[in-house]
């Protein structure tokens, strides 16, 4: 697997993880790293997180295709 595909795979996995964290924070399910975080219970961060996770899934798909 060429270096570029490995890099895109790693970036995709990180994007999915970060996107899901943002969705959890935006919907108020995840109160990490702090209770006073500006992202908590803000629906716009749930939408941004969902888009980031989707881009991560696309990056993973691209890196795994032949």
mmCIF file of C-alpha atoms in Angstrom:
data_model
loop_
_atom_site.group_PDB
_atom_site.id
_atom_site.type_symbol
_atom_site.label_atom_id
_atom_site.label_comp_id
_atom_site.label_asym_id
_atom_site.label_seq_id
_atom_site.Cartn_x
_atom_site.Cartn_y
_atom_site.Cartn_z
ATOM 1 C CA UNK A 1 0.000 0.000 0.000
ATOM 2 C CA UNK A 2 1.578 3.308 -1.038
ATOM 3 C CA UNK A 3 2.348 5.950 1.560
ATOM 4 C CA UNK A 4 -0.429 8.241 0.281
ATOM 5 C CA UNK A 5 -3.144 5.647 0.797
ATOM 6 C CA UNK A 6 -1.914 4.870 4.313
ATOM 7 C CA UNK A 7 -1.876 8.567 5.147
ATOM 8 C CA UNK A 8 -5.417 9.036 3.794
ATOM 9 C CA UNK A 9 -6.572 5.997 5.790
ATOM 10 C CA UNK A 10 -5.129 7.387 9.032
ATOM 11 C CA UNK A 11 -6.600 10.837 8.382
ATOM 12 C CA UNK A 12 -9.961 9.227 7.605
ATOM 13 C CA UNK A 13 -10.006 7.236 10.847
ATOM 14 C CA UNK A 14 -9.081 10.337 12.863
ATOM 15 C CA UNK A 15 -11.775 12.355 11.063
ATOM 16 C CA UNK A 16 -14.441 9.760 11.865
ATOM 17 C CA UNK A 17 -13.415 9.639 15.523
ATOM 18 C CA UNK A 18 -13.321 13.423 15.837
ATOM 19 C CA UNK A 19 -16.607 13.806 13.963
ATOM 20 C CA UNK A 20 -18.361 11.355 16.268
ATOM 21 C CA UNK A 21 -16.964 13.205 19.280
ATOM 22 C CA UNK A 22 -18.321 16.476 17.897
ATOM 23 C CA UNK A 23 -21.724 14.874 17.306
ATOM 24 C CA UNK A 24 -21.781 13.593 20.878
ATOM 25 C CA UNK A 25 -20.807 16.977 22.267
ATOM 26 C CA UNK A 26 -23.223 18.862 20.019
ATOM 27 C CA UNK A 27 -26.117 16.669 21.113
ATOM 28 C CA UNK A 28 -25.102 16.952 24.773
ATOM 29 C CA UNK A 29 -24.226 13.275 25.291
ATOM 30 C CA UNK A 30 -20.484 13.756 25.766
ATOM 31 C CA UNK A 31 -19.318 16.248 28.390
ATOM 32 C CA UNK A 32 -15.621 15.975 27.689
ATOM 33 C CA UNK A 33 -13.103 17.612 28.093
ATOM 34 C CA UNK A 34 -14.884 20.087 30.371
ATOM 35 C CA UNK A 35 -18.416 20.928 31.453
ATOM 36 C CA UNK A 36 -18.046 24.518 30.223
ATOM 37 C CA UNK A 37 -17.077 23.550 26.683
ATOM 38 C CA UNK A 38 -18.571 25.881 24.063
ATOM 39 C CA UNK A 39 -19.593 22.917 21.878
ATOM 40 C CA UNK A 40 -21.962 21.324 24.406
ATOM 41 C CA UNK A 41 -25.628 21.215 23.404
ATOM 42 C CA UNK A 42 -24.968 23.193 20.224
ATOM 43 C CA UNK A 43 -26.708 21.519 17.270
ATOM 44 C CA UNK A 44 -24.415 23.194 14.751
ATOM 45 C CA UNK A 45 -21.497 21.142 16.124
ATOM 46 C CA UNK A 46 -23.534 17.963 15.712
ATOM 47 C CA UNK A 47 -24.043 18.838 12.039
ATOM 48 C CA UNK A 48 -20.378 19.755 11.546
ATOM 49 C CA UNK A 49 -19.364 16.526 13.268
ATOM 50 C CA UNK A 50 -21.627 14.448 11.051
ATOM 51 C CA UNK A 51 -20.121 16.070 7.952
ATOM 52 C CA UNK A 52 -16.592 15.487 9.221
ATOM 53 C CA UNK A 53 -17.378 11.840 9.980
ATOM 54 C CA UNK A 54 -18.850 11.436 6.498
ATOM 55 C CA UNK A 55 -15.705 12.887 4.931
ATOM 56 C CA UNK A 56 -13.680 10.478 7.056
ATOM 57 C CA UNK A 57 -15.723 7.519 5.810
ATOM 58 C CA UNK A 58 -15.199 8.674 2.218
ATOM 59 C CA UNK A 59 -11.440 8.969 2.851
ATOM 60 C CA UNK A 60 -11.352 5.462 4.341
ATOM 61 C CA UNK A 61 -13.320 4.090 1.394
ATOM 62 C CA UNK A 62 -10.971 5.810 -1.065
ATOM 63 C CA UNK A 63 -7.875 4.463 0.669
ATOM 64 C CA UNK A 64 -9.213 0.891 0.680
ATOM 65 C CA UNK A 65 -10.326 0.684 -2.974
ATOM 66 C CA UNK A 66 -8.074 -0.864 -5.568
#
